[in-house]
Every structure is written in structure tokens, then in C-alpha cells.
Amino acid sequence: MNAGQNTARRIASKTGSSICRSCRETISRNAYSTAAAATVTDNHTEALLNHIPPATSPSTSYGVQAGVVLSRPPVITRDLHPFESAFFLYQRRLNERLALPFTRYFYFKKKTPADLEWKRKIKQRLTPARDIGRYKGYGDEAWNDELLVGAPESDVNWQVERLLEDADKPAAKDEHNPGGEVEGLVQKDKVERDMVEKPMPRVTEADLKGDVKSLNRMLQRTLYLLVKNKEGKWTFPEDRLAGKEALHDAAERILVHSGGINMNTWLIGRVPIGHHEAKYPTAKSNELGLKTFFMKARIMAGQANLKDNKLGLADFKWLAKEEVQKTVDGKYWHSIKNMLAER
């Protein structure tokens, strides 16, 4: 007697009535399906149980700590590539050539400081843009207008110096109308030109002195805060998680405990940007090693101060990527190199 017939007999005995043939066949088929499904489920469960990894014992666990990749972004634009510099110079010279002939009185009213300045420049340079090379648009040598390799006009610093030199000079006197109202305009123009602001140098005093603790260095690059820990190793600011502390909360605490409260910082996101795994030579405190998860942050103002730090830090530096590589050990660098910007 099969499983379906047994099921039908049990139903009939409980209800006290007979079951028709069609119902009995239906019950028989359902019983077979249920039995097959149960067999498949048991096999699947057994396979899953066989593939479950064994529980990790406390002696094979890792300690967890948070680290902060605190950076100062570039302050100024980078230096031009030689090709970019040559292209911009070409565009400026081309614009200068296409501007001729120039109707002066359409733009400058006679006997105004602007008109006198234009006369002075034309008389001195024969072109209103001496910083990018003299140009004589008329004559037999008008075609000979290419800059030679190494010409000073192609240097950006040389161009800036020429522009500042022109801005510092007062307008020339009008030979036909000396003194009077025009002279007063010239003097007024001179006072205004004395107030010309000069651009700040791209190389700072901290660069010249090699001060690696200053944030006013390598203005074109991203700088990262490295600290010297108790073991004498250079790392990012790091510390163990306290209890059930989240990585984001731990990162905020580490910034205060390491660099002090004078740093105005901003934590970017709540997801780590990388991690570093270090194994102990011998197991300690039921741990094989330590895993550090790094959070990204920016410094907006202020400076690090280790005077009252609570992490036992001895020193700090603000370094660019290639400087970080030379400071940290090889395995640490292998874990963090892809988290740092090239510029």
C-alpha cells in the first residue's frame, strides 16, 4: 500500500465517511509531491550545513581600530605644462596680431589717462603687449614673427614681471599740452597705479625652509597629516574603537585626541576608504593582529597641536604623496597608496 492510500484511509477513518476515487487519487499525488519536496529540502539543508565555516575562536580574531586620512587640498592651480604654456602664448600672440589695425580714439578719449598710457606704450614698445614679444605688422619683416626656442617672452614669470613693470609706471606727459588739466590727470593716474596689487609668490617661505609642519607649503599639492606613534612609526592618526563606537564617531574623537581642538576639520562620508591589516609577531590578548579602517577628512583651518594629545604621539608632519612613501614602512604604504591623490 502506498503513501497516498494510507493518507486517504486516515482521512476516512477520522471523518467517518468514505472518499471517492478521484479525491483519493488527488491525495495520493499530493503526498508524493510533498515527500519529494521534503527529500530535496533535507538534501539542500544538509549541503548548507556542510559548507558553513567553523566558528572563529577568540584566538584567531583581529582587533579593530579607526584611522583618519586628514588632508589639506591644493590651494592654488598647478603650474602649466610646457605644451599648455606654449599654446596660451600662441593664442595671445595671435589675438595681438589680429587686433591690428587699431582705432585708438574709438576706445580712448583724447587727453585722458588711458589715452596717454596708450601713447606711452606705443612709443616705448611699438606694440601694446611687449610681454609676449614685439610685433611690427607692417614692413618687409612682418612675416618674421616666430619666437625662438628659449626666448624669454615664452616664460610665464617674465610675462608677469613685464606686466607689473608697466602697471607701476605712470603715464607719460603729453608733449603738445604740458601741465594744466592733463598733468593733474597724469598725477591721479600715478596714484592709482601705486595701488596695484602684485600676485603672491607661488613658492612660500615654508617651501624655502623645508618646514614640513607648515600648511603653507607645496600649495599646488595635497598634504596629508602623519603622526609618530608610541612605537616610533609614522602613520595616520589611529586609535582603537571604544566599546560599540562607530568608525565615524571614532574618527571624530581621534582628530581631537591627536591634533587638538584648534583644527577645523570635516569628515567626508561614513564609509571607510581603505584598510590596513597588521599581524602581531606573537598572539597577544587573544588577537592575531590589528585591522585599521581609514576614514577620509579635510582640514579647513587651524593647525595640529600635539601638546595635550591623548594618544601618546611624539611628532607630526604634513606631507605630499611621494613624501609619505618615503616616511612610512613598505607594507603600510602598500595598503594606503591608492587612497592618496597624485596632486
mmCIF file with all atom_site columns, N, CA and C in Angstrom, residues 215-266:
data_model
loop_
_atom_site.group_PDB
_atom_site.id
_atom_site.type_symbol
_atom_site.label_atom_id
_atom_site.label_alt_id
_atom_site.label_comp_id
_atom_site.label_asym_id
_atom_site.label_entity_id
_atom_site.label_seq_id
_atom_site.pdbx_PDB_ins_code
_atom_site.Cartn_x
_atom_site.Cartn_y
_atom_site.Cartn_z
_atom_site.occupancy
_atom_site.B_iso_or_equiv
_atom_site.pdbx_formal_charge
_atom_site.auth_seq_id
_atom_site.auth_comp_id
_atom_site.auth_asym_id
_atom_site.auth_atom_id
_atom_site.pdbx_PDB_model_num
ATOM 1   N N  . LEU A 1 215 ? 51.401 74.230 6.996  1.00 0.00 ? 215 LEU A N  1
ATOM 2   C CA . LEU A 1 215 ? 50.391 74.006 5.966  1.00 0.00 ? 215 LEU A CA 1
ATOM 3   C C  . LEU A 1 215 ? 50.547 74.974 4.799  1.00 0.00 ? 215 LEU A C  1
ATOM 4   N N  . ASN A 1 216 ? 51.449 75.942 4.961  1.00 0.00 ? 216 ASN A N  1
ATOM 5   C CA . ASN A 1 216 ? 51.672 76.940 3.922  1.00 0.00 ? 216 ASN A CA 1
ATOM 6   C C  . ASN A 1 216 ? 52.854 76.517 3.045  1.00 0.00 ? 216 ASN A C  1
ATOM 7   N N  . ARG A 1 217 ? 52.850 75.283 2.601  1.00 0.00 ? 217 ARG A N  1
ATOM 8   C CA . ARG A 1 217 ? 53.890 74.758 1.735  1.00 0.00 ? 217 ARG A CA 1
ATOM 9   C C  . ARG A 1 217 ? 53.262 73.883 0.654  1.00 0.00 ? 217 ARG A C  1
ATOM 10  N N  . MET A 1 218 ? 53.988 73.733 -0.444 1.00 0.00 ? 218 MET A N  1
ATOM 11  C CA . MET A 1 218 ? 53.523 72.915 -1.557 1.00 0.00 ? 218 MET A CA 1
ATOM 12  C C  . MET A 1 218 ? 52.054 73.219 -1.861 1.00 0.00 ? 218 MET A C  1
ATOM 13  N N  . LEU A 1 219 ? 51.793 74.492 -2.170 1.00 0.00 ? 219 LEU A N  1
ATOM 14  C CA . LEU A 1 219 ? 50.414 74.954 -2.329 1.00 0.00 ? 219 LEU A CA 1
ATOM 15  C C  . LEU A 1 219 ? 49.703 74.302 -3.508 1.00 0.00 ? 219 LEU A C  1
ATOM 16  N N  . GLN A 1 220 ? 50.458 73.713 -4.426 1.00 0.00 ? 220 GLN A N  1
ATOM 17  C CA . GLN A 1 220 ? 49.846 73.064 -5.576 1.00 0.00 ? 220 GLN A CA 1
ATOM 18  C C  . GLN A 1 220 ? 49.492 71.607 -5.310 1.00 0.00 ? 220 GLN A C  1
ATOM 19  N N  . ARG A 1 221 ? 49.872 71.082 -4.156 1.00 0.00 ? 221 ARG A N  1
ATOM 20  C CA . ARG A 1 221 ? 49.710 69.668 -3.869 1.00 0.00 ? 221 ARG A CA 1
ATOM 21  C C  . ARG A 1 221 ? 48.772 69.427 -2.684 1.00 0.00 ? 221 ARG A C  1
ATOM 22  N N  . THR A 1 222 ? 48.306 68.184 -2.570 1.00 0.00 ? 222 THR A N  1
ATOM 23  C CA . THR A 1 222 ? 47.532 67.758 -1.404 1.00 0.00 ? 222 THR A CA 1
ATOM 24  C C  . THR A 1 222 ? 48.494 67.276 -0.332 1.00 0.00 ? 222 THR A C  1
ATOM 25  N N  . LEU A 1 223 ? 48.319 67.776 0.888  1.00 0.00 ? 223 LEU A N  1
ATOM 26  C CA . LEU A 1 223 ? 49.175 67.377 2.003  1.00 0.00 ? 223 LEU A CA 1
ATOM 27  C C  . LEU A 1 223 ? 48.376 66.506 2.967  1.00 0.00 ? 223 LEU A C  1
ATOM 28  N N  . TYR A 1 224 ? 49.065 65.518 3.568  1.00 0.00 ? 224 TYR A N  1
ATOM 29  C CA . TYR A 1 224 ? 48.430 64.577 4.490  1.00 0.00 ? 224 TYR A CA 1
ATOM 30  C C  . TYR A 1 224 ? 49.122 64.633 5.842  1.00 0.00 ? 224 TYR A C  1
ATOM 31  N N  . LEU A 1 225 ? 48.324 64.509 6.903  1.00 0.00 ? 225 LEU A N  1
ATOM 32  C CA . LEU A 1 225 ? 48.858 64.558 8.257  1.00 0.00 ? 225 LEU A CA 1
ATOM 33  C C  . LEU A 1 225 ? 49.359 63.175 8.674  1.00 0.00 ? 225 LEU A C  1
ATOM 34  N N  . LEU A 1 226 ? 50.654 63.086 8.968  1.00 0.00 ? 226 LEU A N  1
ATOM 35  C CA . LEU A 1 226 ? 51.252 61.876 9.520  1.00 0.00 ? 226 LEU A CA 1
ATOM 36  C C  . LEU A 1 226 ? 51.715 62.168 10.938 1.00 0.00 ? 226 LEU A C  1
ATOM 37  N N  . VAL A 1 227 ? 51.560 61.172 11.819 1.00 0.00 ? 227 VAL A N  1
ATOM 38  C CA . VAL A 1 227 ? 51.965 61.338 13.212 1.00 0.00 ? 227 VAL A CA 1
ATOM 39  C C  . VAL A 1 227 ? 52.905 60.198 13.595 1.00 0.00 ? 227 VAL A C  1
ATOM 40  N N  . LYS A 1 228 ? 53.740 60.474 14.572 1.00 0.00 ? 228 LYS A N  1
ATOM 41  C CA . LYS A 1 228 ? 54.687 59.469 15.076 1.00 0.00 ? 228 LYS A CA 1
ATOM 42  C C  . LYS A 1 228 ? 54.107 58.863 16.343 1.00 0.00 ? 228 LYS A C  1
ATOM 43  N N  . ASN A 1 229 ? 53.791 57.561 16.303 1.00 0.00 ? 229 ASN A N  1
ATOM 44  C CA . ASN A 1 229 ? 53.099 56.927 17.428 1.00 0.00 ? 229 ASN A CA 1
ATOM 45  C C  . ASN A 1 229 ? 54.062 56.489 18.529 1.00 0.00 ? 229 ASN A C  1
ATOM 46  N N  . LYS A 1 230 ? 53.532 55.740 19.495 1.00 0.00 ? 230 LYS A N  1
ATOM 47  C CA . LYS A 1 230 ? 54.336 55.330 20.648 1.00 0.00 ? 230 LYS A CA 1
ATOM 48  C C  . LYS A 1 230 ? 55.490 54.425 20.241 1.00 0.00 ? 230 LYS A C  1
ATOM 49  N N  . GLU A 1 231 ? 55.285 53.611 19.201 1.00 0.00 ? 231 GLU A N  1
ATOM 50  C CA . GLU A 1 231 ? 56.334 52.695 18.746 1.00 0.00 ? 231 GLU A CA 1
ATOM 51  C C  . GLU A 1 231 ? 57.378 53.368 17.877 1.00 0.00 ? 231 GLU A C  1
ATOM 52  N N  . GLY A 1 232 ? 57.203 54.670 17.616 1.00 0.00 ? 232 GLY A N  1
ATOM 53  C CA . GLY A 1 232 ? 58.160 55.394 16.783 1.00 0.00 ? 232 GLY A CA 1
ATOM 54  C C  . GLY A 1 232 ? 57.903 55.254 15.298 1.00 0.00 ? 232 GLY A C  1
ATOM 55  N N  . LYS A 1 233 ? 56.731 54.724 14.906 1.00 0.00 ? 233 LYS A N  1
ATOM 56  C CA . LYS A 1 233 ? 56.390 54.569 13.494 1.00 0.00 ? 233 LYS A CA 1
ATOM 57  C C  . LYS A 1 233 ? 55.512 55.726 13.033 1.00 0.00 ? 233 LYS A C  1
ATOM 58  N N  . TRP A 1 234 ? 55.699 56.103 11.765 1.00 0.00 ? 234 TRP A N  1
ATOM 59  C CA . TRP A 1 234 ? 54.894 57.169 11.184 1.00 0.00 ? 234 TRP A CA 1
ATOM 60  C C  . TRP A 1 234 ? 53.649 56.551 10.549 1.00 0.00 ? 234 TRP A C  1
ATOM 61  N N  . THR A 1 235 ? 52.485 57.014 10.979 1.00 0.00 ? 235 THR A N  1
ATOM 62  C CA . THR A 1 235 ? 51.204 56.528 10.468 1.00 0.00 ? 235 THR A CA 1
ATOM 63  C C  . THR A 1 235 ? 50.223 57.692 10.411 1.00 0.00 ? 235 THR A C  1
ATOM 64  N N  . PHE A 1 236 ? 49.031 57.419 9.912  1.00 0.00 ? 236 PHE A N  1
ATOM 65  C CA . PHE A 1 236 ? 47.936 58.366 10.052 1.00 0.00 ? 236 PHE A CA 1
ATOM 66  C C  . PHE A 1 236 ? 47.426 58.306 11.504 1.00 0.00 ? 236 PHE A C  1
ATOM 67  N N  . PRO A 1 237 ? 46.747 59.335 11.986 1.00 0.00 ? 237 PRO A N  1
ATOM 68  C CA . PRO A 1 237 ? 46.182 59.272 13.341 1.00 0.00 ? 237 PRO A CA 1
ATOM 69  C C  . PRO A 1 237 ? 45.247 58.062 13.482 1.00 0.00 ? 237 PRO A C  1
ATOM 70  N N  . GLU A 1 238 ? 45.510 57.214 14.477 1.00 0.00 ? 238 GLU A N  1
ATOM 71  C CA . GLU A 1 238 ? 44.764 55.963 14.640 1.00 0.00 ? 238 GLU A CA 1
ATOM 72  C C  . GLU A 1 238 ? 44.516 55.686 16.116 1.00 0.00 ? 238 GLU A C  1
ATOM 73  N N  . ASP A 1 239 ? 43.435 54.944 16.386 1.00 0.00 ? 239 ASP A N  1
ATOM 74  C CA . ASP A 1 239 ? 43.159 54.500 17.755 1.00 0.00 ? 239 ASP A CA 1
ATOM 75  C C  . ASP A 1 239 ? 42.095 53.420 17.709 1.00 0.00 ? 239 ASP A C  1
ATOM 76  N N  . ARG A 1 240 ? 42.066 52.602 18.764 1.00 0.00 ? 240 ARG A N  1
ATOM 77  C CA . ARG A 1 240 ? 41.102 51.511 18.852 1.00 0.00 ? 240 ARG A CA 1
ATOM 78  C C  . ARG A 1 240 ? 39.685 52.049 19.059 1.00 0.00 ? 240 ARG A C  1
ATOM 79  N N  . LEU A 1 241 ? 38.700 51.258 18.607 1.00 0.00 ? 241 LEU A N  1
ATOM 80  C CA . LEU A 1 241 ? 37.313 51.610 18.857 1.00 0.00 ? 241 LEU A CA 1
ATOM 81  C C  . LEU A 1 241 ? 36.993 51.411 20.333 1.00 0.00 ? 241 LEU A C  1
ATOM 82  N N  . ALA A 1 242 ? 36.249 52.326 20.888 1.00 0.00 ? 242 ALA A N  1
ATOM 83  C CA . ALA A 1 242 ? 35.867 52.247 22.303 1.00 0.00 ? 242 ALA A CA 1
ATOM 84  C C  . ALA A 1 242 ? 34.487 51.631 22.419 1.00 0.00 ? 242 ALA A C  1
ATOM 85  N N  . GLY A 1 243 ? 34.422 50.386 22.907 1.00 0.00 ? 243 GLY A N  1
ATOM 86  C CA . GLY A 1 243 ? 33.143 49.715 23.070 1.00 0.00 ? 243 GLY A CA 1
ATOM 87  C C  . GLY A 1 243 ? 32.448 49.497 21.738 1.00 0.00 ? 243 GLY A C  1
ATOM 88  N N  . LYS A 1 244 ? 31.199 49.977 21.621 1.00 0.00 ? 244 LYS A N  1
ATOM 89  C CA . LYS A 1 244 ? 30.421 49.840 20.390 1.00 0.00 ? 244 LYS A CA 1
ATOM 90  C C  . LYS A 1 244 ? 30.497 51.104 19.524 1.00 0.00 ? 244 LYS A C  1
ATOM 91  N N  . GLU A 1 245 ? 31.573 51.827 19.640 1.00 0.00 ? 245 GLU A N  1
ATOM 92  C CA . GLU A 1 245 ? 31.762 53.080 18.909 1.00 0.00 ? 245 GLU A CA 1
ATOM 93  C C  . GLU A 1 245 ? 31.817 52.825 17.402 1.00 0.00 ? 245 GLU A C  1
ATOM 94  N N  . ALA A 1 246 ? 31.130 53.655 16.631 1.00 0.00 ? 246 ALA A N  1
ATOM 95  C CA . ALA A 1 246 ? 31.159 53.557 15.175 1.00 0.00 ? 246 ALA A CA 1
ATOM 96  C C  . ALA A 1 246 ? 32.433 54.180 14.630 1.00 0.00 ? 246 ALA A C  1
ATOM 97  N N  . LEU A 1 247 ? 32.792 53.802 13.402 1.00 0.00 ? 247 LEU A N  1
ATOM 98  C CA . LEU A 1 247 ? 34.024 54.319 12.798 1.00 0.00 ? 247 LEU A CA 1
ATOM 99  C C  . LEU A 1 247 ? 33.974 55.838 12.655 1.00 0.00 ? 247 LEU A C  1
ATOM 100 N N  . HIS A 1 248 ? 32.818 56.370 12.264 1.00 0.00 ? 248 HIS A N  1
ATOM 101 C CA . HIS A 1 248 ? 32.690 57.819 12.077 1.00 0.00 ? 248 HIS A CA 1
ATOM 102 C C  . HIS A 1 248 ? 32.890 58.560 13.399 1.00 0.00 ? 248 HIS A C  1
ATOM 103 N N  . ASP A 1 249 ? 32.281 58.046 14.460 1.00 0.00 ? 249 ASP A N  1
ATOM 104 C CA . ASP A 1 249 ? 32.429 58.676 15.777 1.00 0.00 ? 249 ASP A CA 1
ATOM 105 C C  . ASP A 1 249 ? 33.863 58.543 16.283 1.00 0.00 ? 249 ASP A C  1
ATOM 106 N N  . ALA A 1 250 ? 34.463 57.384 16.031 1.00 0.00 ? 250 ALA A N  1
ATOM 107 C CA . ALA A 1 250 ? 35.848 57.186 16.453 1.00 0.00 ? 250 ALA A CA 1
ATOM 108 C C  . ALA A 1 250 ? 36.786 58.136 15.723 1.00 0.00 ? 250 ALA A C  1
ATOM 109 N N  . ALA A 1 251 ? 36.531 58.375 14.431 1.00 0.00 ? 251 ALA A N  1
ATOM 110 C CA . ALA A 1 251 ? 37.379 59.280 13.656 1.00 0.00 ? 251 ALA A CA 1
ATOM 111 C C  . ALA A 1 251 ? 37.315 60.701 14.209 1.00 0.00 ? 251 ALA A C  1
ATOM 112 N N  . GLU A 1 252 ? 36.113 61.157 14.573 1.00 0.00 ? 252 GLU A N  1
ATOM 113 C CA . GLU A 1 252 ? 35.983 62.493 15.155 1.00 0.00 ? 252 GLU A CA 1
ATOM 114 C C  . GLU A 1 252 ? 36.741 62.591 16.485 1.00 0.00 ? 252 GLU A C  1
ATOM 115 N N  . ARG A 1 253 ? 36.640 61.549 17.290 1.00 0.00 ? 253 ARG A N  1
ATOM 116 C CA . ARG A 1 253 ? 37.360 61.544 18.571 1.00 0.00 ? 253 ARG A CA 1
ATOM 117 C C  . ARG A 1 253 ? 38.879 61.535 18.351 1.00 0.00 ? 253 ARG A C  1
ATOM 118 N N  . ILE A 1 254 ? 39.340 60.757 17.383 1.00 0.00 ? 254 ILE A N  1
ATOM 119 C CA . ILE A 1 254 ? 40.779 60.654 17.119 1.00 0.00 ? 254 ILE A CA 1
ATOM 120 C C  . ILE A 1 254 ? 41.347 61.994 16.681 1.00 0.00 ? 254 ILE A C  1
ATOM 121 N N  . LEU A 1 255 ? 40.598 62.739 15.877 1.00 0.00 ? 255 LEU A N  1
ATOM 122 C CA . LEU A 1 255 ? 41.081 64.042 15.416 1.00 0.00 ? 255 LEU A CA 1
ATOM 123 C C  . LEU A 1 255 ? 41.295 64.991 16.591 1.00 0.00 ? 255 LEU A C  1
ATOM 124 N N  . VAL A 1 256 ? 40.376 64.949 17.544 1.00 0.00 ? 256 VAL A N  1
ATOM 125 C CA . VAL A 1 256 ? 40.501 65.827 18.714 1.00 0.00 ? 256 VAL A CA 1
ATOM 126 C C  . VAL A 1 256 ? 41.606 65.338 19.644 1.00 0.00 ? 256 VAL A C  1
ATOM 127 N N  . HIS A 1 257 ? 41.678 64.034 19.875 1.00 0.00 ? 257 HIS A N  1
ATOM 128 C CA . HIS A 1 257 ? 42.669 63.485 20.800 1.00 0.00 ? 257 HIS A CA 1
ATOM 129 C C  . HIS A 1 257 ? 44.093 63.543 20.254 1.00 0.00 ? 257 HIS A C  1
ATOM 130 N N  . SER A 1 258 ? 44.231 63.623 18.930 1.00 0.00 ? 258 SER A N  1
ATOM 131 C CA . SER A 1 258 ? 45.577 63.660 18.347 1.00 0.00 ? 258 SER A CA 1
ATOM 132 C C  . SER A 1 258 ? 46.032 65.082 18.039 1.00 0.00 ? 258 SER A C  1
ATOM 133 N N  . GLY A 1 259 ? 45.238 65.817 17.261 1.00 0.00 ? 259 GLY A N  1
ATOM 134 C CA . GLY A 1 259 ? 45.657 67.145 16.817 1.00 0.00 ? 259 GLY A CA 1
ATOM 135 C C  . GLY A 1 259 ? 45.117 68.299 17.626 1.00 0.00 ? 259 GLY A C  1
ATOM 136 N N  . GLY A 1 260 ? 44.292 68.032 18.618 1.00 0.00 ? 260 GLY A N  1
ATOM 137 C CA . GLY A 1 260 ? 43.762 69.117 19.435 1.00 0.00 ? 260 GLY A CA 1
ATOM 138 C C  . GLY A 1 260 ? 42.492 69.713 18.866 1.00 0.00 ? 260 GLY A C  1
ATOM 139 N N  . ILE A 1 261 ? 41.977 70.717 19.576 1.00 0.00 ? 261 ILE A N  1
ATOM 140 C CA . ILE A 1 261 ? 40.689 71.329 19.206 1.00 0.00 ? 261 ILE A CA 1
ATOM 141 C C  . ILE A 1 261 ? 40.856 72.529 18.284 1.00 0.00 ? 261 ILE A C  1
ATOM 142 N N  . ASN A 1 262 ? 42.101 72.865 17.939 1.00 0.00 ? 262 ASN A N  1
ATOM 143 C CA . ASN A 1 262 ? 42.323 74.043 17.099 1.00 0.00 ? 262 ASN A CA 1
ATOM 144 C C  . ASN A 1 262 ? 42.237 73.733 15.608 1.00 0.00 ? 262 ASN A C  1
ATOM 145 N N  . MET A 1 263 ? 41.944 72.479 15.253 1.00 0.00 ? 263 MET A N  1
ATOM 146 C CA . MET A 1 263 ? 41.783 72.119 13.849 1.00 0.00 ? 263 MET A CA 1
ATOM 147 C C  . MET A 1 263 ? 40.298 72.114 13.490 1.00 0.00 ? 263 MET A C  1
ATOM 148 N N  . ASN A 1 264 ? 39.956 72.867 12.465 1.00 0.00 ? 264 ASN A N  1
ATOM 149 C CA . ASN A 1 264 ? 38.594 72.852 11.937 1.00 0.00 ? 264 ASN A CA 1
ATOM 150 C C  . ASN A 1 264 ? 38.546 71.808 10.828 1.00 0.00 ? 264 ASN A C  1
ATOM 151 N N  . THR A 1 265 ? 37.980 70.639 11.126 1.00 0.00 ? 265 THR A N  1
ATOM 152 C CA . THR A 1 265 ? 38.013 69.523 10.188 1.00 0.00 ? 265 THR A CA 1
ATOM 153 C C  . THR A 1 265 ? 36.611 69.131 9.756  1.00 0.00 ? 265 THR A C  1
ATOM 154 N N  . TRP A 1 266 ? 36.554 68.364 8.664  1.00 0.00 ? 266 TRP A N  1
ATOM 155 C CA . TRP A 1 266 ? 35.292 67.894 8.108  1.00 0.00 ? 266 TRP A CA 1
ATOM 156 C C  . TRP A 1 266 ? 35.479 66.446 7.679  1.00 0.00 ? 266 TRP A C  1
#
